[in-house]
Amino acid sequence: MVEKIQQVAQEIEAAQLTNAAELEQFRIAYIGRKGRIADLFDGLKQVAPEERRQVGQELNTLKNKAQEKFDQAQEQITNAAADERTTTAFDYSLPTVPNTLGTRHPLSIVRNEVIRIFGRIGFNVAEGPEIEDDWHNFSALNFPENHPAREMQDTFFLSQNKDKLLRTHTSTVQVRLMETQKPPLRSIMPGRVYRNEAISARAHMVFHQFEGLYIDKNVSFADLKQTLYYFAKEMFGQDTKIRFRPSFFPFTEPSAEIDITCMICKGEGCNICKGSGWVEIGGSGMVDPNVLASSGIDPEVYSGFAFGMGIERITMLKYQIKDLRLFTENDVRFLRQFENVM
Ligand code: DAH
């Protein structure tokens, strides 16, 4: 027995453990449950009882040595493998894992573009709440009580007395601006608006507008026209034409609707512009003296112009999008087309 132990001890000492395969062979041959050391432990029963203690101790020492050798070799082998990976196996010329960035929504692209265009001629940006009261959405804008003009906009009311509502246009922000700031005022007010309309290719109950307001001394209709000429050319291209059609809004006098040359047919006439060569992009006018007065601005001293346009409308014309519902459907095939547009 003692000889056997010595023999195994020599074998263990001599074993070469340089790779994972040798390591595994060694484990099975010596340390494993069916290995040589386990066999020797089985043989312990045949050893004379007075020697058993001594032999048992030697066997334990042998077992520990084998385990120690195994552990050391294993550590060396795994370290070497890790070194290999970091020094030679890593290919630094590999392309990086592609980073899938989202894309900006076309409505955000156009809103930012509007802000930039007007920013260049001195307009800053203002915002107001989407939940409004009757005053800011109607009364301060010169909509008389029970006037049919209130019915022009299908309002979502939030209270029985109709004083809390979802704003139907961004003109509300004009009022908030005039109430809190002194002229000269020159702002662009983009935002979301709500109307009780059936959803279709051309209409939605939630959409976006931007309002423009310019109040100072001696502001004229010529200033309004020039500002919107500039905007249309910057937004749609230098050969875009613009025209003003007389119209009515309670908060402006005189009022005009704004048309630009149809982007689809370049003014030739097509089914989008119903053969006229023109498409409407918004409303505008000189701020009604009543509106100035009810917000605390003296109409004898100051005058100004305002305009309001639909962001969906402009985006559809600019990118020739035929269905408004595409903006809210989150179809990546649609959204990805704006990947390289800033
Ligand atoms: N608020 C109007 C609408 O939602 C748009 C508008 C027309 C805004 C004329 C204006 C304006 O500031 O002067 O239909």
CSV table of C-alpha atoms and ligand atoms in Angstrom, one decimal:
chain,number,residue,atom,x,y,z
A,1,MET,CA,0.0,0.0,0.0
A,2,VAL,CA,2.7,2.4,1.0
A,3,GLU,CA,4.6,1.6,-2.2
A,4,LYS,CA,1.5,2.2,-4.2
A,5,ILE,CA,1.1,5.6,-2.6
A,6,GLN,CA,4.7,6.5,-3.4
A,7,GLN,CA,4.3,5.4,-7.0
A,8,VAL,CA,1.2,7.5,-7.5
A,9,ALA,CA,2.9,10.4,-5.8
A,10,GLN,CA,5.8,10.2,-8.3
A,11,GLU,CA,3.4,10.0,-11.2
A,12,ILE,CA,1.6,13.0,-10.0
A,13,GLU,CA,4.8,14.9,-9.6
A,14,ALA,CA,6.0,14.0,-13.1
A,15,ALA,CA,2.7,14.8,-14.9
A,16,GLN,CA,2.9,17.6,-17.5
A,17,LEU,CA,-0.1,19.8,-17.4
A,18,THR,CA,0.2,22.4,-20.2
A,19,ASN,CA,-3.2,22.5,-21.8
A,20,ALA,CA,-6.9,21.9,-21.0
A,21,ALA,CA,-6.9,18.4,-22.4
A,22,GLU,CA,-4.0,17.2,-20.2
A,23,LEU,CA,-5.6,18.9,-17.3
A,24,GLU,CA,-8.8,17.0,-17.8
A,25,GLN,CA,-7.0,13.7,-18.3
A,26,PHE,CA,-5.2,14.3,-15.0
A,27,ARG,CA,-8.4,15.1,-13.2
A,28,ILE,CA,-10.0,11.9,-14.4
A,29,ALA,CA,-7.0,9.7,-13.7
A,30,TYR,CA,-6.2,10.9,-10.2
A,31,ILE,CA,-8.7,13.2,-8.6
A,32,GLY,CA,-12.0,12.0,-10.0
A,33,ARG,CA,-14.3,9.7,-8.2
A,34,LYS,CA,-13.0,6.7,-10.2
A,35,GLY,CA,-9.4,7.8,-10.2
A,36,ARG,CA,-6.3,6.3,-8.6
A,37,ILE,CA,-6.6,8.1,-5.3
A,38,ALA,CA,-10.2,7.0,-4.9
A,39,ASP,CA,-9.0,3.4,-5.5
A,40,LEU,CA,-6.4,3.8,-2.9
A,41,PHE,CA,-8.9,5.0,-0.4
A,42,ASP,CA,-11.0,2.0,-1.2
A,43,GLY,CA,-8.0,-0.2,-0.4
A,44,LEU,CA,-7.7,1.3,3.1
A,45,LYS,CA,-10.1,-1.4,4.3
A,46,GLN,CA,-7.5,-4.1,3.7
A,47,VAL,CA,-4.8,-2.3,5.6
A,48,ALA,CA,-4.1,-3.6,9.1
A,49,PRO,CA,-6.1,-1.6,11.7
A,50,GLU,CA,-2.9,-0.4,13.5
A,51,GLU,CA,-1.4,1.0,10.3
A,52,ARG,CA,-4.7,2.4,8.9
A,53,ARG,CA,-4.3,5.8,10.6
A,54,GLN,CA,-0.8,6.4,9.3
A,55,VAL,CA,-1.7,5.2,5.8
A,56,GLY,CA,-4.9,7.3,5.8
A,57,GLN,CA,-2.9,10.5,6.6
A,58,GLU,CA,-0.5,9.8,3.8
A,59,LEU,CA,-3.4,9.3,1.4
A,60,ASN,CA,-4.9,12.6,2.4
A,61,THR,CA,-1.6,14.3,1.8
A,62,LEU,CA,-1.4,12.7,-1.6
A,63,LYS,CA,-4.9,13.8,-2.4
A,64,ASN,CA,-4.2,17.4,-1.4
A,65,LYS,CA,-1.0,17.5,-3.5
A,66,ALA,CA,-2.9,16.3,-6.5
A,67,GLN,CA,-5.6,18.9,-6.0
A,68,GLU,CA,-3.0,21.6,-5.5
A,69,LYS,CA,-1.2,20.7,-8.7
A,70,PHE,CA,-4.4,20.6,-10.6
A,71,ASP,CA,-5.5,24.0,-9.3
A,72,GLN,CA,-2.2,25.7,-10.1
A,73,ALA,CA,-2.1,24.3,-13.6
A,74,GLN,CA,-5.7,25.3,-14.2
A,75,GLU,CA,-5.0,28.9,-13.2
A,76,GLN,CA,-2.0,29.1,-15.4
A,77,ILE,CA,-3.9,27.7,-18.4
A,78,THR,CA,-6.9,30.1,-18.0
A,79,ASN,CA,-4.6,33.1,-17.6
A,80,ALA,CA,-2.6,32.2,-20.6
A,81,ALA,CA,-5.9,31.9,-22.6
A,82,ALA,CA,-7.0,35.3,-21.4
A,83,ASP,CA,-3.7,36.8,-22.4
A,84,GLU,CA,-3.9,35.3,-25.8
A,85,ARG,CA,-7.4,36.8,-26.3
A,86,THR,CA,-6.2,40.3,-25.4
A,87,THR,CA,-2.9,40.2,-27.2
A,88,THR,CA,-3.3,38.3,-30.4
A,89,ALA,CA,-6.9,37.1,-30.9
A,90,PHE,CA,-8.6,40.5,-30.9
A,91,ASP,CA,-8.9,42.1,-34.3
A,92,TYR,CA,-8.8,45.8,-33.8
A,93,SER,CA,-9.8,46.5,-37.4
A,94,LEU,CA,-13.3,45.0,-37.0
A,95,PRO,CA,-16.1,47.5,-37.5
A,96,THR,CA,-17.9,48.5,-34.3
A,97,VAL,CA,-21.3,47.0,-33.4
A,98,PRO,CA,-23.7,49.2,-35.4
A,99,ASN,CA,-25.5,51.7,-33.1
A,100,THR,CA,-29.2,51.9,-34.2
A,101,LEU,CA,-30.2,55.5,-33.5
A,102,GLY,CA,-33.8,56.6,-33.9
A,103,THR,CA,-34.7,59.2,-36.4
A,104,ARG,CA,-36.3,62.6,-35.8
A,105,HIS,CA,-40.0,62.7,-36.5
A,106,PRO,CA,-40.8,64.7,-39.7
A,107,LEU,CA,-43.1,67.0,-37.7
A,108,SER,CA,-40.2,67.8,-35.4
A,109,ILE,CA,-37.9,68.4,-38.3
A,110,VAL,CA,-40.3,70.9,-39.8
A,111,ARG,CA,-41.1,72.6,-36.4
A,112,ASN,CA,-37.3,73.1,-35.9
A,113,GLU,CA,-36.9,74.4,-39.4
A,114,VAL,CA,-39.7,76.9,-38.8
A,115,ILE,CA,-38.0,78.1,-35.6
A,116,ARG,CA,-34.7,78.4,-37.4
A,117,ILE,CA,-36.2,80.4,-40.3
A,118,PHE,CA,-38.0,82.9,-38.1
A,119,GLY,CA,-35.0,82.9,-35.6
A,120,ARG,CA,-32.9,84.4,-38.4
A,121,ILE,CA,-35.2,87.5,-38.6
A,122,GLY,CA,-35.4,88.0,-34.8
A,123,PHE,CA,-38.3,85.9,-33.7
A,124,ASN,CA,-38.0,84.0,-30.4
A,125,VAL,CA,-40.0,81.0,-29.3
A,126,ALA,CA,-42.9,81.0,-26.8
A,127,GLU,CA,-45.2,78.3,-25.5
A,128,GLY,CA,-48.4,78.0,-23.6
A,129,PRO,CA,-50.6,75.3,-22.0
A,130,GLU,CA,-52.7,72.8,-24.0
A,131,ILE,CA,-55.5,73.0,-21.4
A,132,GLU,CA,-56.9,76.5,-21.7
A,133,ASP,CA,-59.8,78.6,-20.6
A,134,ASP,CA,-62.5,80.3,-22.6
A,135,TRP,CA,-60.7,83.7,-22.2
A,136,HIS,CA,-57.5,82.7,-23.9
A,137,ASN,CA,-59.0,80.5,-26.6
A,138,PHE,CA,-62.0,82.7,-27.5
A,139,SER,CA,-63.0,85.9,-25.6
A,140,ALA,CA,-59.6,87.7,-25.6
A,141,LEU,CA,-59.3,86.9,-29.3
A,142,ASN,CA,-62.5,88.8,-30.0
A,143,PHE,CA,-64.9,85.9,-30.4
A,144,PRO,CA,-68.2,87.4,-29.1
A,145,GLU,CA,-70.3,85.2,-26.7
A,146,ASN,CA,-72.6,83.0,-28.7
A,147,HIS,CA,-71.0,84.0,-31.9
A,148,PRO,CA,-71.1,81.4,-34.7
A,149,ALA,CA,-67.3,81.8,-35.1
A,150,ARG,CA,-67.0,79.7,-31.9
A,151,GLU,CA,-68.7,76.9,-33.7
A,152,MET,CA,-66.1,77.0,-36.6
A,153,GLN,CA,-63.8,75.1,-34.3
A,154,ASP,CA,-65.2,71.9,-32.8
A,155,THR,CA,-64.0,72.3,-29.3
A,156,PHE,CA,-63.3,69.6,-26.7
A,157,PHE,CA,-64.7,71.1,-23.5
A,158,LEU,CA,-63.4,69.7,-20.2
A,159,SER,CA,-66.0,71.2,-17.9
A,160,GLN,CA,-69.8,71.7,-18.0
A,161,ASN,CA,-69.6,75.4,-18.0
A,162,LYS,CA,-67.3,75.3,-21.0
A,163,ASP,CA,-64.6,77.3,-19.3
A,164,LYS,CA,-62.0,74.5,-19.4
A,165,LEU,CA,-61.1,73.2,-22.8
A,166,LEU,CA,-58.3,71.8,-25.0
A,167,ARG,CA,-57.0,74.7,-27.0
A,168,THR,CA,-58.2,74.6,-30.6
A,169,HIS,CA,-55.4,76.8,-31.9
A,170,THR,CA,-52.1,78.3,-30.9
A,171,SER,CA,-53.5,81.8,-31.0
A,172,THR,CA,-54.0,81.4,-27.3
A,173,VAL,CA,-50.3,81.9,-26.8
A,174,GLN,CA,-50.5,85.3,-28.5
A,175,VAL,CA,-52.8,86.4,-25.7
A,176,ARG,CA,-50.6,85.0,-23.0
A,177,LEU,CA,-47.6,86.8,-24.5
A,178,MET,CA,-49.4,90.2,-24.8
A,179,GLU,CA,-50.7,89.9,-21.2
A,180,THR,CA,-47.3,89.3,-19.7
A,181,GLN,CA,-44.8,91.1,-21.9
A,182,LYS,CA,-44.5,94.6,-23.3
A,183,PRO,CA,-44.0,95.4,-26.9
A,184,PRO,CA,-42.0,95.1,-29.1
A,185,LEU,CA,-43.0,91.4,-29.3
A,186,ARG,CA,-41.7,89.1,-32.0
A,187,SER,CA,-42.4,85.4,-31.3
A,188,ILE,CA,-43.1,82.0,-32.9
A,189,MET,CA,-45.4,79.8,-30.9
A,190,PRO,CA,-45.4,76.1,-31.9
A,191,GLY,CA,-47.6,73.6,-30.2
A,192,ARG,CA,-50.2,70.9,-30.2
A,193,VAL,CA,-53.9,71.7,-30.7
A,194,TYR,CA,-57.1,69.7,-30.5
A,195,ARG,CA,-60.4,69.6,-32.4
A,196,ASN,CA,-63.3,67.3,-32.4
A,197,GLU,CA,-63.0,66.0,-35.9
A,198,ALA,CA,-63.2,62.6,-37.5
A,199,ILE,CA,-59.8,61.2,-38.3
A,200,SER,CA,-59.1,60.9,-42.1
A,201,ALA,CA,-56.3,61.4,-44.6
A,202,ARG,CA,-56.8,65.2,-44.3
A,203,ALA,CA,-58.0,65.8,-40.7
A,204,HIS,CA,-57.0,64.7,-37.2
A,205,MET,CA,-58.3,65.5,-33.7
A,206,VAL,CA,-54.8,66.2,-32.5
A,207,PHE,CA,-52.4,68.2,-34.7
A,208,HIS,CA,-49.8,71.0,-34.6
A,209,GLN,CA,-49.7,74.6,-35.4
A,210,PHE,CA,-47.4,77.5,-35.0
A,211,GLU,CA,-48.5,81.0,-34.4
A,212,GLY,CA,-46.5,84.1,-35.2
A,213,LEU,CA,-46.9,87.5,-33.6
A,214,TYR,CA,-45.2,90.8,-34.3
A,215,ILE,CA,-46.2,93.9,-32.3
A,216,ASP,CA,-44.4,97.2,-32.4
A,217,LYS,CA,-45.0,100.8,-33.4
A,218,ASN,CA,-45.8,101.3,-37.1
A,219,VAL,CA,-46.1,97.6,-38.1
A,220,SER,CA,-48.0,97.4,-41.4
A,221,PHE,CA,-49.5,94.8,-43.7
A,222,ALA,CA,-46.5,95.2,-45.9
A,223,ASP,CA,-44.3,93.9,-43.1
A,224,LEU,CA,-46.6,90.9,-42.8
A,225,LYS,CA,-46.4,90.1,-46.5
A,226,GLN,CA,-42.7,90.5,-46.6
A,227,THR,CA,-42.2,88.2,-43.5
A,228,LEU,CA,-44.3,85.5,-45.1
A,229,TYR,CA,-42.7,85.8,-48.5
A,230,TYR,CA,-39.4,85.3,-46.8
A,231,PHE,CA,-40.7,82.3,-44.8
A,232,ALA,CA,-42.3,80.6,-47.9
A,233,LYS,CA,-39.1,80.9,-49.9
A,234,GLU,CA,-36.9,79.6,-47.1
A,235,MET,CA,-39.2,76.7,-46.3
A,236,PHE,CA,-40.2,75.6,-49.8
A,237,GLY,CA,-37.5,77.0,-52.1
A,238,GLN,CA,-36.7,80.3,-53.8
A,239,ASP,CA,-39.1,79.9,-56.7
A,240,THR,CA,-42.1,79.4,-54.4
A,241,LYS,CA,-44.8,82.0,-55.0
A,242,ILE,CA,-47.2,83.2,-52.3
A,243,ARG,CA,-50.6,84.9,-52.5
A,244,PHE,CA,-53.0,86.4,-50.0
A,245,ARG,CA,-56.7,85.9,-50.2
A,246,PRO,CA,-59.1,88.2,-48.2
A,247,SER,CA,-60.7,86.2,-45.3
A,248,PHE,CA,-62.2,86.6,-41.9
A,249,PHE,CA,-60.8,85.8,-38.4
A,250,PRO,CA,-62.3,87.4,-35.3
A,251,PHE,CA,-58.8,88.4,-34.0
A,252,THR,CA,-57.4,90.1,-37.1
A,253,GLU,CA,-58.6,92.9,-39.3
A,254,PRO,CA,-58.0,92.9,-42.2
A,255,SER,CA,-57.5,89.1,-42.5
A,256,ALA,CA,-56.0,87.0,-45.2
A,257,GLU,CA,-55.5,83.4,-46.0
A,258,ILE,CA,-52.1,82.4,-47.3
A,259,ASP,CA,-51.6,80.3,-50.4
A,260,ILE,CA,-48.3,79.0,-51.9
A,261,THR,CA,-47.7,77.5,-55.3
A,262,CYS,CA,-48.6,73.8,-55.2
A,263,MET,CA,-45.4,71.8,-54.6
A,264,ILE,CA,-46.8,68.7,-56.3
A,265,CYS,CA,-47.5,70.2,-59.8
A,266,LYS,CA,-45.3,73.4,-59.5
A,267,GLY,CA,-48.4,75.5,-60.2
A,268,GLU,CA,-49.6,73.6,-63.2
A,269,GLY,CA,-52.7,72.3,-61.6
A,270,CYS,CA,-53.2,68.8,-60.1
A,271,ASN,CA,-55.7,66.9,-57.9
A,272,ILE,CA,-53.9,68.0,-54.7
A,273,CYS,CA,-54.5,71.7,-55.5
A,274,LYS,CA,-57.8,70.8,-57.2
A,275,GLY,CA,-56.4,72.2,-60.5
A,276,SER,CA,-55.8,75.7,-59.2
A,277,GLY,CA,-52.0,75.5,-58.8
A,278,TRP,CA,-52.3,77.0,-55.3
A,279,VAL,CA,-52.6,75.4,-51.8
A,280,GLU,CA,-53.5,77.1,-48.5
A,281,ILE,CA,-51.0,77.0,-45.7
A,282,GLY,CA,-52.6,79.2,-43.0
A,283,GLY,CA,-54.3,82.4,-41.9
A,284,SER,CA,-52.9,85.8,-41.1
A,285,GLY,CA,-53.9,89.5,-40.6
A,286,MET,CA,-53.3,92.7,-38.6
A,287,VAL,CA,-54.1,92.1,-35.0
A,288,ASP,CA,-57.6,93.5,-34.2
A,289,PRO,CA,-57.4,96.6,-32.0
A,290,ASN,CA,-59.9,94.8,-29.6
A,291,VAL,CA,-57.4,92.0,-29.1
A,292,LEU,CA,-54.6,94.4,-28.3
A,293,ALA,CA,-56.8,96.3,-25.9
A,294,SER,CA,-58.1,93.3,-24.0
A,295,SER,CA,-54.6,92.1,-23.4
A,296,GLY,CA,-53.5,95.6,-22.1
A,297,ILE,CA,-51.7,96.9,-25.2
A,298,ASP,CA,-52.7,100.4,-26.4
A,299,PRO,CA,-53.9,100.1,-30.0
A,300,GLU,CA,-53.4,103.8,-30.5
A,301,VAL,CA,-49.7,103.3,-30.0
A,302,TYR,CA,-49.0,99.9,-31.2
A,303,SER,CA,-50.0,97.7,-34.2
A,304,GLY,CA,-49.0,94.3,-35.3
A,305,PHE,CA,-49.6,91.3,-37.4
A,306,ALA,CA,-50.3,87.6,-36.6
A,307,PHE,CA,-50.3,84.4,-38.5
A,308,GLY,CA,-51.0,80.8,-37.8
A,309,MET,CA,-50.2,77.7,-39.9
A,310,GLY,CA,-50.5,73.9,-39.6
A,311,ILE,CA,-47.3,72.0,-39.1
A,312,GLU,CA,-48.7,68.8,-40.6
A,313,ARG,CA,-49.9,70.8,-43.6
A,314,ILE,CA,-46.5,72.2,-44.3
A,315,THR,CA,-44.8,68.9,-43.7
A,316,MET,CA,-47.2,67.2,-46.2
A,317,LEU,CA,-46.5,69.8,-48.8
A,318,LYS,CA,-42.8,69.8,-48.3
A,319,TYR,CA,-42.3,66.1,-48.4
A,320,GLN,CA,-45.4,65.2,-50.5
A,321,ILE,CA,-47.1,63.1,-47.9
A,322,LYS,CA,-50.6,62.2,-48.9
A,323,ASP,CA,-52.1,60.9,-45.7
A,324,LEU,CA,-52.0,62.7,-42.3
A,325,ARG,CA,-52.5,59.5,-40.4
A,326,LEU,CA,-48.9,58.4,-41.3
A,327,PHE,CA,-47.6,60.9,-38.7
A,328,THR,CA,-49.2,59.0,-35.8
A,329,GLU,CA,-48.9,55.4,-36.9
A,330,ASN,CA,-45.3,54.9,-35.9
A,331,ASP,CA,-44.5,52.9,-39.0
A,332,VAL,CA,-40.7,52.8,-39.1
A,333,ARG,CA,-40.8,52.4,-42.9
A,334,PHE,CA,-42.3,55.8,-43.0
A,335,LEU,CA,-40.2,57.4,-40.3
A,336,ARG,CA,-36.9,56.0,-41.6
A,337,GLN,CA,-37.3,58.0,-44.8
A,338,PHE,CA,-36.5,61.1,-42.8
A,339,GLU,CA,-33.2,59.7,-41.5
A,340,ASN,CA,-31.0,62.0,-43.5
A,341,VAL,CA,-33.2,65.1,-43.5
A,342,MET,CA,-32.3,67.8,-41.0
B,1,DAH,N1,-56.0,80.4,-35.3
B,1,DAH,C1,-56.4,80.2,-36.7
B,1,DAH,C2,-56.8,78.8,-36.9
B,1,DAH,O1,-56.5,78.0,-36.0
B,1,DAH,C3,-55.2,80.5,-37.6
B,1,DAH,C4,-54.9,81.9,-37.6
B,1,DAH,C5,-55.5,82.8,-38.5
B,1,DAH,C6,-53.9,82.4,-36.7
B,1,DAH,C7,-55.1,84.1,-38.6
B,1,DAH,C8,-53.6,83.8,-36.8
B,1,DAH,C9,-54.2,84.6,-37.7
B,1,DAH,O2,-52.7,84.3,-36.0
B,1,DAH,O3,-53.9,85.9,-37.8
B,1,DAH,O4,-57.4,78.4,-37.8
